Coordinates of C-alpha atoms and ligand atoms in Angstrom, one line a residue:
X1 CA 0.0 0.0 0.0
X2 CA 1.6 3.2 -1.2
X3 CA 0.4 5.6 1.5
X4 CA 0.8 3.2 4.5
X5 CA 3.4 4.2 7.0
X6 CA 4.0 0.7 8.2
X7 CA 4.4 -0.7 4.7
X8 CA 7.1 2.0 4.2
X9 CA 8.7 0.8 7.4
X10 CA 8.7 -2.8 6.0
X11 CA 10.2 -1.6 2.7
X12 CA 12.8 0.5 4.7
X13 CA 11.9 3.8 3.1
X14 CA 11.0 5.0 6.6
X15 CA 13.5 4.2 9.3
X16 CA 12.6 2.2 12.4
X17 CA 14.3 0.4 15.2
X18 CA 13.7 -3.2 14.2
X19 CA 13.9 -6.0 16.8
X20 CA 12.7 -9.0 14.8
X21 CA 12.0 -9.9 11.2
X22 CA 11.1 -13.1 9.3
X23 CA 9.4 -13.8 6.0
X24 CA 6.0 -12.9 7.4
X25 CA 6.3 -10.4 10.2
X26 CA 8.3 -7.4 11.5
X27 CA 8.6 -6.2 15.1
X28 CA 9.9 -2.7 15.8
X29 CA 9.9 -0.1 18.5
X30 CA 6.8 2.2 18.8
X31 CA 8.1 5.7 18.0
X32 CA 6.0 7.1 20.9
X33 CA 6.3 4.4 23.5
X34 CA 4.1 4.2 26.6
X35 CA 6.7 2.3 28.5
X36 CA 10.3 1.0 28.1
X37 CA 10.3 -1.7 25.5
X38 CA 6.9 -0.8 23.9
X39 CA 7.1 -2.8 20.6
X40 CA 4.8 -3.3 17.6
X41 CA 4.4 -6.6 15.7
X42 CA 3.0 -6.3 12.2
X43 CA 2.3 -8.7 9.3
X44 CA 4.3 -7.9 6.2
X45 CA 1.1 -8.3 4.2
X46 CA -0.9 -5.1 4.3
X47 CA -4.0 -6.0 6.3
X48 CA -6.1 -3.1 7.7
X49 CA -7.3 -4.7 10.9
X50 CA -8.3 -8.0 12.6
X51 CA -11.6 -8.1 10.7
X52 CA -9.7 -8.3 7.4
X53 CA -7.0 -10.7 8.5
X54 CA -6.7 -14.0 6.6
X55 CA -6.2 -17.0 8.9
X56 CA -2.7 -17.7 7.5
X57 CA -1.6 -14.1 8.3
X58 CA -2.9 -14.5 11.9
X59 CA -1.1 -17.8 12.3
X60 CA 2.2 -16.4 11.2
X61 CA 1.8 -13.2 13.3
X62 CA 0.9 -14.9 16.5
X63 CA 3.6 -17.6 16.0
X64 CA 6.1 -14.8 16.5
X65 CA 4.4 -13.2 19.5
X66 CA 5.8 -15.3 22.3
X67 CA 9.3 -14.7 21.0
X68 CA 8.9 -10.9 21.1
X69 CA 7.2 -11.0 24.5
X70 CA 10.0 -13.1 26.0
X71 CA 12.7 -11.0 24.5
X72 CA 11.2 -7.9 26.1
X73 CA 10.7 -9.7 29.4
X74 CA 14.4 -10.9 29.4
X75 CA 15.7 -7.5 28.5
X76 CA 13.8 -5.4 31.0
X77 CA 12.3 -7.7 33.6
X78 CA 8.8 -6.0 33.7
X79 CA 6.2 -7.2 36.3
X80 CA 3.8 -8.0 33.5
X81 CA 2.9 -7.2 29.9
X82 CA -0.3 -6.1 28.1
X83 CA -0.6 -7.0 24.4
X84 CA -3.4 -5.2 22.6
X85 CA -4.6 -4.3 19.2
X86 CA -7.0 -1.5 18.3
X87 CA -9.4 -2.1 15.4
X88 CA -11.2 1.0 14.0
X89 CA -10.9 4.6 14.9
X90 CA -13.5 4.3 17.6
X91 CA -11.4 1.7 19.3
X92 CA -8.3 3.9 19.0
X93 CA -6.7 2.7 15.8
X94 CA -4.6 5.4 14.2
X95 CA -2.5 3.4 11.8
X96 CA -4.5 1.3 9.5
X97 CA -2.1 -1.6 9.0
X98 CA -2.8 -4.2 11.7
X99 CA -0.4 -4.1 14.6
X100 CA -0.1 -5.8 18.0
X101 CA 1.2 -3.6 20.8
X102 CA 3.5 -5.2 23.4
X103 CA 3.4 -2.9 26.5
X104 CA 5.6 -4.0 29.3
X105 CA 4.2 -3.1 32.7
X106 CA 6.5 -1.9 35.5
X107 CA 4.4 -0.2 38.1
X108 CA 1.2 1.9 38.6
X109 CA 2.9 4.9 37.1
X110 CA 4.2 3.3 34.0
X111 CA 1.8 5.2 31.7
X112 CA -0.6 2.5 30.8
X113 CA -4.2 2.4 32.2
X114 CA -7.2 0.3 31.4
X115 CA -10.7 1.0 32.6
X116 CA -12.6 -2.3 32.8
X117 CA -16.2 -1.7 34.0
X118 CA -17.8 -5.0 34.7
X119 CA -21.6 -5.3 34.0
X120 CA -22.4 -8.7 35.3
X121 CA -25.8 -7.5 36.6
X122 CA -26.9 -6.4 33.1
X123 CA -25.6 -9.5 31.3
X124 CA -27.5 -12.2 33.2
X125 CA -26.8 -15.9 32.4
X126 CA -29.8 -16.1 30.0
X127 CA -28.6 -13.0 28.2
X128 CA -25.1 -14.3 27.9
X129 CA -26.5 -17.5 26.4
X130 CA -28.5 -15.7 23.7
X131 CA -25.5 -13.4 23.0
X132 CA -23.3 -16.5 22.5
X133 CA -25.9 -17.9 20.1
X134 CA -26.0 -14.7 18.1
X135 CA -22.2 -14.8 17.7
X136 CA -22.2 -18.5 16.8
X137 CA -24.9 -17.8 14.1
X138 CA -22.5 -15.4 12.5
X139 CA -19.4 -17.6 12.4
X140 CA -18.3 -18.4 8.8
X141 CA -20.8 -15.9 7.4
Ligands
5GP201 P1 -2.8 2.5 17.2 O1 -3.3 3.8 17.9 O2 -3.2 2.5 15.8 O3 -3.2 1.3 17.9 O4 -1.2 2.6 17.3 C1 -0.4 3.2 16.4 C2 1.0 3.2 17.0 O5 1.9 3.4 15.9 C3 1.1 4.4 18.0 O6 1.5 3.9 19.2 C4 2.2 5.2 17.3 O7 3.1 5.8 18.3 C5 2.9 4.3 16.4 N1 3.5 4.9 15.2 C6 2.8 5.8 14.4 N2 3.7 6.2 13.4 C7 4.8 5.5 13.6 C8 6.1 5.5 12.9 O8 6.3 6.2 11.9 N3 7.1 4.7 13.4 C9 6.9 3.9 14.5 N4 7.9 3.2 14.9 N5 5.7 3.9 15.2 C10 4.7 4.7 14.7
ZN202 ZN1 0.5 -1.3 5.2

C-alpha cells in the first residue's frame, strides 16, 4: 500500500528500530512508547485490521508473538505485559495496517491504564447464552 506508513517501514523507506523480522512479520519499536520496550508486531502483508486478516496471516503473526514478548521480558524484567490491538478509529486505531502492541508493565505509574467496567448484573446468564448464540450464528458468514 503506497500511503501506508507501516508498509514503508517494512520496505525500509521510513527508518525504524527493528527488533525481529522473518518472511511474514516485522517487530519494531513504537516511535511514541508508553513504557520502556513498547514494541509493535505487524504482518508484512498489508492488512487493515483484525476483521480483514486472513487466517494464515494470523497464524504467522501470533507464531512470532511469544518470541517478542519473551525477549522484552528478558531485556527489561517487567512485572507483566499487556498485548493489545486496536481495530477501527472508535477503538483507538490510528495506523490502518494491523499491529499488535506489546506494552511491558513496571508499576502503577508506567503510563498504561485500562478501565474495565464489569456489567455482570446487566448481562444475566440467560442474556449471555443468547448473545453467544448470536455470535455463533455469525461464524463463517
Ligand atoms: P494505534 O493507535 O493505531 O493502535 O497505534 C499506532 C501506533 O503506531 C502508535 O502507538 C504510534 O506511536 C505508532 N506509530 C505511528 N507512526 C509511527 C512511525 O512512523 N514509526 C513507528 N515506529 N511507530 C509509529
Ligand atoms: Zn501497510
